[in-house]
PDB file of N, CA and C in Angstrom:
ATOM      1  N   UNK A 192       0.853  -1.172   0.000  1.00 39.00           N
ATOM      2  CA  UNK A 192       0.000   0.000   0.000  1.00 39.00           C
ATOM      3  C   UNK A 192       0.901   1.237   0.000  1.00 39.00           C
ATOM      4  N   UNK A 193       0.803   2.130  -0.658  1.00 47.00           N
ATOM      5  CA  UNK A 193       1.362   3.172  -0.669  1.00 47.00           C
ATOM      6  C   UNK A 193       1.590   4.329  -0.287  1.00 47.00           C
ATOM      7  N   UNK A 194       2.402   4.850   0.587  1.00 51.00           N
ATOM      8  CA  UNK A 194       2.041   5.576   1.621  1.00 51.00           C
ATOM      9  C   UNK A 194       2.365   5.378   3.247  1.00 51.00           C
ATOM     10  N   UNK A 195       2.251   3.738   3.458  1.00 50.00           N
ATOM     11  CA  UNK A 195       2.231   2.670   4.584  1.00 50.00           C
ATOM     12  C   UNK A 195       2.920   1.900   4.737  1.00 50.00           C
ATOM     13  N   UNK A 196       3.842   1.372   5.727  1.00 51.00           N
ATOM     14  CA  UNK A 196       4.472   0.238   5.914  1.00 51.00           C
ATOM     15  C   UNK A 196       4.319  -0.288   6.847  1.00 51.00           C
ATOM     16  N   UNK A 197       4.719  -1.570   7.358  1.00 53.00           N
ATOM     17  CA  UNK A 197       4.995  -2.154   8.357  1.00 53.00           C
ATOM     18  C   UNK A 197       6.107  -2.898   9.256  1.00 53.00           C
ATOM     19  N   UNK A 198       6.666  -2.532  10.035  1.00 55.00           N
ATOM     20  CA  UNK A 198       7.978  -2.724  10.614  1.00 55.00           C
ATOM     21  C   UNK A 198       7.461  -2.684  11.843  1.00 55.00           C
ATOM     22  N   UNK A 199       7.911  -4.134  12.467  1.00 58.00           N
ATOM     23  CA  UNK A 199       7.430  -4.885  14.024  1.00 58.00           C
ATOM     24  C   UNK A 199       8.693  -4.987  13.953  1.00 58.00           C
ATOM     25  N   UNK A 200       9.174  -4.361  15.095  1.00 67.00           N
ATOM     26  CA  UNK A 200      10.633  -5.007  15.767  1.00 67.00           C
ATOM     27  C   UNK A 200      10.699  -4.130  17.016  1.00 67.00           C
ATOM     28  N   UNK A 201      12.071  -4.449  17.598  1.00 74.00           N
ATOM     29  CA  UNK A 201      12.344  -3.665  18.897  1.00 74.00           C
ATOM     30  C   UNK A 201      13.908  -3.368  19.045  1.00 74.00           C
ATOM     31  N   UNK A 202      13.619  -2.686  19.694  1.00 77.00           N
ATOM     32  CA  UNK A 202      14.795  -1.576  20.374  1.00 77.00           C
ATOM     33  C   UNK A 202      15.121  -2.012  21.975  1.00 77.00           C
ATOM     34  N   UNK A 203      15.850  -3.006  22.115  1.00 86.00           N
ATOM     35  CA  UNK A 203      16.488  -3.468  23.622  1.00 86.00           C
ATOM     36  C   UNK A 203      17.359  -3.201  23.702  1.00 86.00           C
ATOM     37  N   UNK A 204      17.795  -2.812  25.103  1.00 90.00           N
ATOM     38  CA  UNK A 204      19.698  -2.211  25.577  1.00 90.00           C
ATOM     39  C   UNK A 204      19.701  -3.287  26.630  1.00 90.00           C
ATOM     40  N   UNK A 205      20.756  -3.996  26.526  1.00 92.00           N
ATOM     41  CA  UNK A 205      21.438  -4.942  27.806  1.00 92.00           C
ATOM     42  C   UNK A 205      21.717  -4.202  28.879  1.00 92.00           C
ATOM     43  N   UNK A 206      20.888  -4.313  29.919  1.00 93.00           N
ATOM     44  CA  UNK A 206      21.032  -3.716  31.110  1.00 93.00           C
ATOM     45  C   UNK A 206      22.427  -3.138  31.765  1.00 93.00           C
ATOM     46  N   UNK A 207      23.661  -4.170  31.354  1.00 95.00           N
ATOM     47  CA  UNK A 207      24.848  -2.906  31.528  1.00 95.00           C
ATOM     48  C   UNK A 207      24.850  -2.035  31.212  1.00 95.00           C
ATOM     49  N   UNK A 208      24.339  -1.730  29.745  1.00 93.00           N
ATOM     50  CA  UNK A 208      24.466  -0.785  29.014  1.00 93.00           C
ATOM     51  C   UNK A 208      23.411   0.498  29.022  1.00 93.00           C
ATOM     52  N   UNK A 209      22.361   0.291  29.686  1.00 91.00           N
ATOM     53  CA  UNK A 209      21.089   0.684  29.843  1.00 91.00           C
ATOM     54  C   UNK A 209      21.081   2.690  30.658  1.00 91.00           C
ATOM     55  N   UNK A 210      21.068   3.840  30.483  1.00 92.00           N
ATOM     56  CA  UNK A 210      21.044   4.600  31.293  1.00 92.00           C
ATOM     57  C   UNK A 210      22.103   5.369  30.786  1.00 92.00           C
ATOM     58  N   UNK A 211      22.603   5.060  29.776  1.00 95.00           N
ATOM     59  CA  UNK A 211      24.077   5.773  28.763  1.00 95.00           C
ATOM     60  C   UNK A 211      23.739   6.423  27.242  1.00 95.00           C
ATOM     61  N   UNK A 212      22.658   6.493  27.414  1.00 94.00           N
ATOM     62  CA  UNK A 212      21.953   7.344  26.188  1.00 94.00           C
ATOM     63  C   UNK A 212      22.303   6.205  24.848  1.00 94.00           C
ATOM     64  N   UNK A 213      22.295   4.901  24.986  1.00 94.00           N
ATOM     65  CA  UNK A 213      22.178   4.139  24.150  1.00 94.00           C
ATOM     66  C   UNK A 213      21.041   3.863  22.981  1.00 94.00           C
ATOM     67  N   UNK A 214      19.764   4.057  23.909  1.00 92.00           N
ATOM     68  CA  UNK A 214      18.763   3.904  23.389  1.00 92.00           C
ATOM     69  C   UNK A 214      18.505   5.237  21.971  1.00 92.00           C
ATOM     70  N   UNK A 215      18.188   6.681  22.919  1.00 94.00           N
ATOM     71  CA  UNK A 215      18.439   7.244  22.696  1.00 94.00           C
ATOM     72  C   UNK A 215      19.268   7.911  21.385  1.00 94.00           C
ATOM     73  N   UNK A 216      20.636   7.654  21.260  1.00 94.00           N
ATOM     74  CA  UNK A 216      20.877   7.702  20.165  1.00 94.00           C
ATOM     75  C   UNK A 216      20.810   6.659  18.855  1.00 94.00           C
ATOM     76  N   UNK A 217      20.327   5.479  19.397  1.00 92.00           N
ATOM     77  CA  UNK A 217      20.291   4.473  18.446  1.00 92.00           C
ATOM     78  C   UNK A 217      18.748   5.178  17.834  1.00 92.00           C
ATOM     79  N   UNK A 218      17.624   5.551  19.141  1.00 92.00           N
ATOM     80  CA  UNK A 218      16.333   5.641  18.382  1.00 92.00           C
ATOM     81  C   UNK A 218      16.683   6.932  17.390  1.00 92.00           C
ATOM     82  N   UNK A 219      17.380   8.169  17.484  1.00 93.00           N
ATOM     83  CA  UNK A 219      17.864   9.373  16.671  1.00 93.00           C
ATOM     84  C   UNK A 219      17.893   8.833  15.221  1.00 93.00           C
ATOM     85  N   UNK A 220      19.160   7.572  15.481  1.00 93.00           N
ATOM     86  CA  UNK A 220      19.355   7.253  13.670  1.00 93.00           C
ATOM     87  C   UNK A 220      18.546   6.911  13.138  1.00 93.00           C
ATOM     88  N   UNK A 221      17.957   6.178  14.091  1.00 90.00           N
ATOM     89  CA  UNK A 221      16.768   5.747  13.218  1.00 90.00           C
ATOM     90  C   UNK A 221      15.331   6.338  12.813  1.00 90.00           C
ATOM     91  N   UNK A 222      15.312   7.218  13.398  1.00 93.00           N
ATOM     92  CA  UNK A 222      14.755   8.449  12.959  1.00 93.00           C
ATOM     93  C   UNK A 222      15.310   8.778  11.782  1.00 93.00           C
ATOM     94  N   UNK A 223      16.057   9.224  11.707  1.00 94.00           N
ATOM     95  CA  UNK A 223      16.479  10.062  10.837  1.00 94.00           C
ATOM     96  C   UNK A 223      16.984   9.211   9.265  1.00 94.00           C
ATOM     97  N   UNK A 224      17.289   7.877   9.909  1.00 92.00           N
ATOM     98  CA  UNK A 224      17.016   7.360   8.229  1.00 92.00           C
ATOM     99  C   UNK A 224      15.443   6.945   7.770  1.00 92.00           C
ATOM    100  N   UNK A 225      14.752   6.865   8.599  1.00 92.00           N
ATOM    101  CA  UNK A 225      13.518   7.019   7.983  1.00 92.00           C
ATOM    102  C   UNK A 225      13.012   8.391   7.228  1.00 92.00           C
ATOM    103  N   UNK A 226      13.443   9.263   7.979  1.00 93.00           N
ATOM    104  CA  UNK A 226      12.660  10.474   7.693  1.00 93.00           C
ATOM    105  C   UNK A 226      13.456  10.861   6.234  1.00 93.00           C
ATOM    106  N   UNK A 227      14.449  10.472   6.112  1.00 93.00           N
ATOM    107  CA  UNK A 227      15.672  10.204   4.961  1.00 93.00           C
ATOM    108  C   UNK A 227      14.415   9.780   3.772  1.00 93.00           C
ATOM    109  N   UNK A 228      14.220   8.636   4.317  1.00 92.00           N
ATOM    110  CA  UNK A 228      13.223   7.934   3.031  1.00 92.00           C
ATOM    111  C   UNK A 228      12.007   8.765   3.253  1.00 92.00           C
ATOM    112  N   UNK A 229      11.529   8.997   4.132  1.00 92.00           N
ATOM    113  CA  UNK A 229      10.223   9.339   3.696  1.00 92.00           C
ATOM    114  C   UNK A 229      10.181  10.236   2.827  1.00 92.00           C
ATOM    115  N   UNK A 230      11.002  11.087   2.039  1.00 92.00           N
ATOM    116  CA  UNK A 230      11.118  12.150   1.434  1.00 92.00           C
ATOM    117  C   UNK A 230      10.382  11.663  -0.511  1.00 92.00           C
ATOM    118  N   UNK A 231      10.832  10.072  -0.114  1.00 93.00           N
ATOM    119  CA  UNK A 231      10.953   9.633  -1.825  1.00 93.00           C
ATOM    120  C   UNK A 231       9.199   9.228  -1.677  1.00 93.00           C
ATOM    121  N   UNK A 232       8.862   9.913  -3.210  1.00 93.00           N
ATOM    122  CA  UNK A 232       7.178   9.567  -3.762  1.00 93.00           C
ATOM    123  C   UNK A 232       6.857   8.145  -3.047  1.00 93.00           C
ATOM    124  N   UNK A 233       5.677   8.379  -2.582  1.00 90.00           N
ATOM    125  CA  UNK A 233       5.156   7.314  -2.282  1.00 90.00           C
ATOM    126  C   UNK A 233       5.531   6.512  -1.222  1.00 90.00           C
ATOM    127  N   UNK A 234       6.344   6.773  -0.275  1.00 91.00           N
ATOM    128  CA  UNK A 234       7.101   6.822   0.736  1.00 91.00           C
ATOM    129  C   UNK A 234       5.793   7.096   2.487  1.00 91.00           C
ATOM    130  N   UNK A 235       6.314   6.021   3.246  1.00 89.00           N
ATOM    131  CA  UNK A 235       4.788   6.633   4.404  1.00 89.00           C
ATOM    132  C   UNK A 235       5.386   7.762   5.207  1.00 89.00           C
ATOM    133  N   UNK A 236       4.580   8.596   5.755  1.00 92.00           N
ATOM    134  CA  UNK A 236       5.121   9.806   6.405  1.00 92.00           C
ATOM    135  C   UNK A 236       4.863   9.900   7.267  1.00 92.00           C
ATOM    136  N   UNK A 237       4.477   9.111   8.034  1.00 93.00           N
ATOM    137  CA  UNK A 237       4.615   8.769   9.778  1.00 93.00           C
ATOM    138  C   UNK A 237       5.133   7.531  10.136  1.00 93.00           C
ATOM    139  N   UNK A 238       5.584   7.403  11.454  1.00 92.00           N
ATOM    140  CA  UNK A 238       6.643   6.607  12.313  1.00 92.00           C
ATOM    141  C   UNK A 238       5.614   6.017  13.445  1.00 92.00           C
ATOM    142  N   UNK A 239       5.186   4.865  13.798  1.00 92.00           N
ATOM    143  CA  UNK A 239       4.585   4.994  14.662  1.00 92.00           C
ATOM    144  C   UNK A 239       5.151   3.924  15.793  1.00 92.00           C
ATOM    145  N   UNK A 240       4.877   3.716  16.839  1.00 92.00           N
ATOM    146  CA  UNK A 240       5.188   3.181  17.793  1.00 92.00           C
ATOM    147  C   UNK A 240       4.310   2.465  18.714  1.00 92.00           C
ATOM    148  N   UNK A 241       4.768   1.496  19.267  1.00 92.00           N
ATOM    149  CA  UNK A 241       3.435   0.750  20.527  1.00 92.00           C
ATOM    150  C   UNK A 241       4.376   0.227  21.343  1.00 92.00           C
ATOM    151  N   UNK A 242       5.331   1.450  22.720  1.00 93.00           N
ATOM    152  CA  UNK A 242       5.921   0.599  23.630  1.00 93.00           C
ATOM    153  C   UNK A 242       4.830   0.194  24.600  1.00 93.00           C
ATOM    154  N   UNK A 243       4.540  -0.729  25.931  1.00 93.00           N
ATOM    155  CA  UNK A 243       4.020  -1.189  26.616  1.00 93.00           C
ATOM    156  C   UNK A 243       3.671   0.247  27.250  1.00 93.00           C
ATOM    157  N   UNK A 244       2.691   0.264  28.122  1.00 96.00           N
ATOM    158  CA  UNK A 244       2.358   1.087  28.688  1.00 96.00           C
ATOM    159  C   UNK A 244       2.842   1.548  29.893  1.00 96.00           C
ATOM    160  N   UNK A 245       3.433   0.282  30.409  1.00 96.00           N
ATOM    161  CA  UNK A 245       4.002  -0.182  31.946  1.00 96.00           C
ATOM    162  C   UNK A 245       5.736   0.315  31.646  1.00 96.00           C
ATOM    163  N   UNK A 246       5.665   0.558  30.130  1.00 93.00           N
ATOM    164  CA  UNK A 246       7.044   0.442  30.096  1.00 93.00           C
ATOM    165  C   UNK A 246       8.087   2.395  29.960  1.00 93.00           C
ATOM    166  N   UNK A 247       7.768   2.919  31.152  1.00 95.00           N
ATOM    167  CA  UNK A 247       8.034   4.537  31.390  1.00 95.00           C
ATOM    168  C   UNK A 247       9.195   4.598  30.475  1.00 95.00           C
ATOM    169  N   UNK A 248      10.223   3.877  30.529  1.00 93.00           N
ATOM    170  CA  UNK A 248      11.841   4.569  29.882  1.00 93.00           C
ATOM    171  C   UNK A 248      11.485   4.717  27.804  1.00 93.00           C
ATOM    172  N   UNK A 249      10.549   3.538  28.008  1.00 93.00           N
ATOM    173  CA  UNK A 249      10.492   3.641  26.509  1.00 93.00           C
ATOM    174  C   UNK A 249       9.419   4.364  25.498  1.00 93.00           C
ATOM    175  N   UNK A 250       8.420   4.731  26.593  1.00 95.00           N
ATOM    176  CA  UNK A 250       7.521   6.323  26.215  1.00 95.00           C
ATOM    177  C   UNK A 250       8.461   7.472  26.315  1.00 95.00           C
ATOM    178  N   UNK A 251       8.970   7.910  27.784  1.00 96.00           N
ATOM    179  CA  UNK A 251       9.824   8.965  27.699  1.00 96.00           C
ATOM    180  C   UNK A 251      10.770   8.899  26.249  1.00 96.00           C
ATOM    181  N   UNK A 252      11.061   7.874  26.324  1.00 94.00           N
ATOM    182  CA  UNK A 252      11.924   7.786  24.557  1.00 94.00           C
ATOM    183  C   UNK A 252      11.425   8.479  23.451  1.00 94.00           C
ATOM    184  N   UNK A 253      10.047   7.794  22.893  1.00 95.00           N
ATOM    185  CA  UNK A 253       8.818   8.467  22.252  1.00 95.00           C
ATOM    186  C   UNK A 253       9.021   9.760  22.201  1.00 95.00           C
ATOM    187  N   UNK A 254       9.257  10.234  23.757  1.00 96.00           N
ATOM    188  CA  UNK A 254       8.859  11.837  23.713  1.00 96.00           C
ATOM    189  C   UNK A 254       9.702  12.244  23.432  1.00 96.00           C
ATOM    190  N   UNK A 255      11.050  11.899  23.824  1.00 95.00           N
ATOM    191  CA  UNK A 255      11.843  12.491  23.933  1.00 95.00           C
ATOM    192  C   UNK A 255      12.378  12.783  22.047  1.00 95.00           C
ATOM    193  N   UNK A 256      11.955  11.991  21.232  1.00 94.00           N
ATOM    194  CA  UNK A 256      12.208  11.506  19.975  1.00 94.00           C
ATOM    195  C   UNK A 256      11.467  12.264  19.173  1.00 94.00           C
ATOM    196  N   UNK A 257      10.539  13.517  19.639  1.00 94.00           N
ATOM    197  CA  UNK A 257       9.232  13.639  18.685  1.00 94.00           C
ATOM    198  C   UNK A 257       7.919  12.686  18.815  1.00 94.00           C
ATOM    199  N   UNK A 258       7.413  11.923  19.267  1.00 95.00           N
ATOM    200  CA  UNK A 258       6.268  11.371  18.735  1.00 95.00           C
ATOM    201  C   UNK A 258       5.572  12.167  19.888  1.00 95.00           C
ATOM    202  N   UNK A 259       4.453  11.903  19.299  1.00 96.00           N
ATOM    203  CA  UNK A 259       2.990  12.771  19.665  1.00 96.00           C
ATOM    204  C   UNK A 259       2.354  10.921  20.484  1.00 96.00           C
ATOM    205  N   UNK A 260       2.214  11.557  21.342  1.00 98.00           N
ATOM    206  CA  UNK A 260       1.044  10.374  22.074  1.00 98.00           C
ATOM    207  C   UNK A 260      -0.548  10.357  21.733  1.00 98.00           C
ATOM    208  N   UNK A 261      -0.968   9.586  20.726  1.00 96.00           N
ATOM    209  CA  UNK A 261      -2.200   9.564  20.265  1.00 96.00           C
ATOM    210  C   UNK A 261      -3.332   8.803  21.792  1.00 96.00           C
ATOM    211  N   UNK A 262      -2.744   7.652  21.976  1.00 96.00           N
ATOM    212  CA  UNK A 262      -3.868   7.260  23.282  1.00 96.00           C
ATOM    213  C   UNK A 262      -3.222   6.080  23.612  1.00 96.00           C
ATOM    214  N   UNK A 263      -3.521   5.300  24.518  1.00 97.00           N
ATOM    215  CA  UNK A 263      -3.755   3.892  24.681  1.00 97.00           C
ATOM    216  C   UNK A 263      -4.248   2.655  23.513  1.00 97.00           C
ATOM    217  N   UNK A 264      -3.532   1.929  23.779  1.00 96.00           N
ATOM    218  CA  UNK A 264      -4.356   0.652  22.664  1.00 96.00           C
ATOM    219  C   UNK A 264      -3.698  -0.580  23.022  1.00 96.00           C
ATOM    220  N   UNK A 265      -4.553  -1.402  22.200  1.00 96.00           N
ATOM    221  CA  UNK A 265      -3.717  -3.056  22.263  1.00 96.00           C
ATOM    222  C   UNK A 265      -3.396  -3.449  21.249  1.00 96.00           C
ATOM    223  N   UNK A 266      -2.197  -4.029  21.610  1.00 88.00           N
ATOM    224  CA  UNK A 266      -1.592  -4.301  20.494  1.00 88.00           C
ATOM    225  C   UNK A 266      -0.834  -5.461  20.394  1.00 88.00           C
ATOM    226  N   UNK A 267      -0.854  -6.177  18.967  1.00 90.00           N
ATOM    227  CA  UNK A 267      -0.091  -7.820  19.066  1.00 90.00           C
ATOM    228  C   UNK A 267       0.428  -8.068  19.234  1.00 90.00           C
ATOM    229  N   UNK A 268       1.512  -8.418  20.010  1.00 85.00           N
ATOM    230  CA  UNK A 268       3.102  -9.236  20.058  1.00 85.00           C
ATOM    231  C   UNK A 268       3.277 -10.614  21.455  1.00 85.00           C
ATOM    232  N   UNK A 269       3.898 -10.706  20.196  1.00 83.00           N
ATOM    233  CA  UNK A 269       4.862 -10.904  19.226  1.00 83.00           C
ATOM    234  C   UNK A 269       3.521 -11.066  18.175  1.00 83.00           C
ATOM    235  N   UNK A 270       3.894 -10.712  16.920  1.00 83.00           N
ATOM    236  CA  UNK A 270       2.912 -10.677  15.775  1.00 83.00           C
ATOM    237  C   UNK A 270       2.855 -12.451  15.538  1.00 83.00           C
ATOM    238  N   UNK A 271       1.356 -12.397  14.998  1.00 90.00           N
ATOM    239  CA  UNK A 271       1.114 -13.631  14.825  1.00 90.00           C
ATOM    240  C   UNK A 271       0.361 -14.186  16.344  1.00 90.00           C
ATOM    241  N   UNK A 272       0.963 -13.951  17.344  1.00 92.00           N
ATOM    242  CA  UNK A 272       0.749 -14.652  18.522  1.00 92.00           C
ATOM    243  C   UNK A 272      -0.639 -14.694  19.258  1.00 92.00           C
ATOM    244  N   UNK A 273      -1.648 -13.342  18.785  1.00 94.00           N
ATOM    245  CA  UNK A 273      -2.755 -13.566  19.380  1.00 94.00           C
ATOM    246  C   UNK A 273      -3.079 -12.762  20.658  1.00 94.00           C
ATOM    247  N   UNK A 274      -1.639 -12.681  21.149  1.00 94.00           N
ATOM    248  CA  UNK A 274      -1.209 -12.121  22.516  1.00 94.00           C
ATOM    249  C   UNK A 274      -1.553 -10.542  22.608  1.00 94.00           C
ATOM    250  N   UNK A 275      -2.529  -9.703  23.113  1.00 95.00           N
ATOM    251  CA  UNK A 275      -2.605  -8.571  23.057  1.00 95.00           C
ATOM    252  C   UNK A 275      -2.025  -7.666  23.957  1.00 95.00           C
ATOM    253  N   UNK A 276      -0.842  -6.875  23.768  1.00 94.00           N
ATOM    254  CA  UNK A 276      -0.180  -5.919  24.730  1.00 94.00           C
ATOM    255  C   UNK A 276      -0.896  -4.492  25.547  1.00 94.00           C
ATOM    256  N   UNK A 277      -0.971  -4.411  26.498  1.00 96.00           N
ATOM    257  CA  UNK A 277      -2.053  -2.876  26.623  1.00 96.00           C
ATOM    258  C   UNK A 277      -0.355  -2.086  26.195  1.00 96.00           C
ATOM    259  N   UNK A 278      -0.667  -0.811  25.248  1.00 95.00           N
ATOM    260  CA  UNK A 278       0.348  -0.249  24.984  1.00 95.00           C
ATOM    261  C   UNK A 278       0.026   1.560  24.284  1.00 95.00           C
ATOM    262  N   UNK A 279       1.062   2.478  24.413  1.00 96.00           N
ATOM    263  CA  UNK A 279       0.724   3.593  24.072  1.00 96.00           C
ATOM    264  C   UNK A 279       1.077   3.640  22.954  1.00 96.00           C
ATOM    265  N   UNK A 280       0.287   4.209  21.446  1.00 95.00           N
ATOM    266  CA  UNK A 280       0.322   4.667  20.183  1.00 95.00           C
ATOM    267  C   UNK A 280       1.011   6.113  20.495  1.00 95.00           C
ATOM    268  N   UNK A 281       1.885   6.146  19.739  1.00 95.00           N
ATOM    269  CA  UNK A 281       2.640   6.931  19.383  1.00 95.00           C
ATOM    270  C   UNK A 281       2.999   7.135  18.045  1.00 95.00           C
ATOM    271  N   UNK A 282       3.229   8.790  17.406  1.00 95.00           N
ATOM    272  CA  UNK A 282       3.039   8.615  16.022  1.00 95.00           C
ATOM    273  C   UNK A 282       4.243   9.765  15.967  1.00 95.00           C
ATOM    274  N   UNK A 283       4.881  10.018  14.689  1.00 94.00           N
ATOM    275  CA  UNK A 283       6.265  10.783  14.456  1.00 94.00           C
ATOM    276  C   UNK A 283       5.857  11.124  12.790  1.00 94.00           C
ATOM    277  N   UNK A 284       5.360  12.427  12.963  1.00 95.00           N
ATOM    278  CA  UNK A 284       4.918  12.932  11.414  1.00 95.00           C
ATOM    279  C   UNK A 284       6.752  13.215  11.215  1.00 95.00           C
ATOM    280  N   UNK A 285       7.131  12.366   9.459  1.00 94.00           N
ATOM    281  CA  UNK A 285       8.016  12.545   9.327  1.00 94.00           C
ATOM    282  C   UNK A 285       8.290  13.772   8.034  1.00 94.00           C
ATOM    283  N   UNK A 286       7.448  14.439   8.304  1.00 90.00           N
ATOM    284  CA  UNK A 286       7.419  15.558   7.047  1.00 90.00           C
ATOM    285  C   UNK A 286       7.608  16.538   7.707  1.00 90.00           C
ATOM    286  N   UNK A 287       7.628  16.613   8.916  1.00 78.00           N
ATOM    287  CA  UNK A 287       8.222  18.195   9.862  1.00 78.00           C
ATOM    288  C   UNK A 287       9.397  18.302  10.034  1.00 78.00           C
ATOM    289  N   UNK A 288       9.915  19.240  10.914  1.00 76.00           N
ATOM    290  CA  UNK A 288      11.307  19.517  11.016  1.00 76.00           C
ATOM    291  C   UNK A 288      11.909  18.210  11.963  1.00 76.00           C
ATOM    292  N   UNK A 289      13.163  18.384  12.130  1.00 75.00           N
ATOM    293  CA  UNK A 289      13.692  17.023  12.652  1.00 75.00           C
ATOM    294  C   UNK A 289      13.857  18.157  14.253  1.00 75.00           C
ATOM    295  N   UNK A 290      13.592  16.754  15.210  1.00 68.00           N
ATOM    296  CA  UNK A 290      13.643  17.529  16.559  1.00 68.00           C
ATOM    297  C   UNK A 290      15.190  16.840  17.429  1.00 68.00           C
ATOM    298  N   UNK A 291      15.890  17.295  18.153  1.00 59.00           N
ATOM    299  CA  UNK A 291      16.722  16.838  18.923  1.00 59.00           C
ATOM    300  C   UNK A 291      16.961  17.930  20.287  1.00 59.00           C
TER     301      UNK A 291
END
């Protein structure tokens, strides 16, 4: 579909490593090579997100990243599984300015 994609994956830091702006700058690049692509026709122009709800370090991330907190929702994971997560939607219009 055009316009839309889909990318299920995650962003984990090994607890040594955890509290060193790891996350953080890993979530930046990846920002920013998306927003890279989103530029090309036909390309989707939002980023969206579903960390757990329970899960504070990885909303503050969200925020800290640009995304806009749309609401609460449930959501699948592991995909396929059936398993519904309570989790916050989060969305990253990638046609605005880049935030840091």
């Amino acid at each position: 579909m055009a316009g839309r994609a889909d990318l299920r994956d995650r962003l984990e830091v090994l607890p040594p490593y955890q509290g060193r702006g790891v996350a953080a700058a890993a979530g930046a690049a990846l920002v920013d090579v998306v927003r890279e692509a989103a530029r090309r026709p036909g390309a989707p122009r939002t980023l969206h997100a579903f960390p757990s709800a329970r899960n504070a370090p990885s909303n503050a991330l969200c925020r800290r990243l640009g995304f806009t907190l749309s609401g609460p929702c449930d959501f699948e994971y592991p995909r396929g599984s059936g398993t519904l997560m309570r989790s916050n939607a989060w969305v990253l219009d990638l046609t605005g300015p880049a935030r840091r």
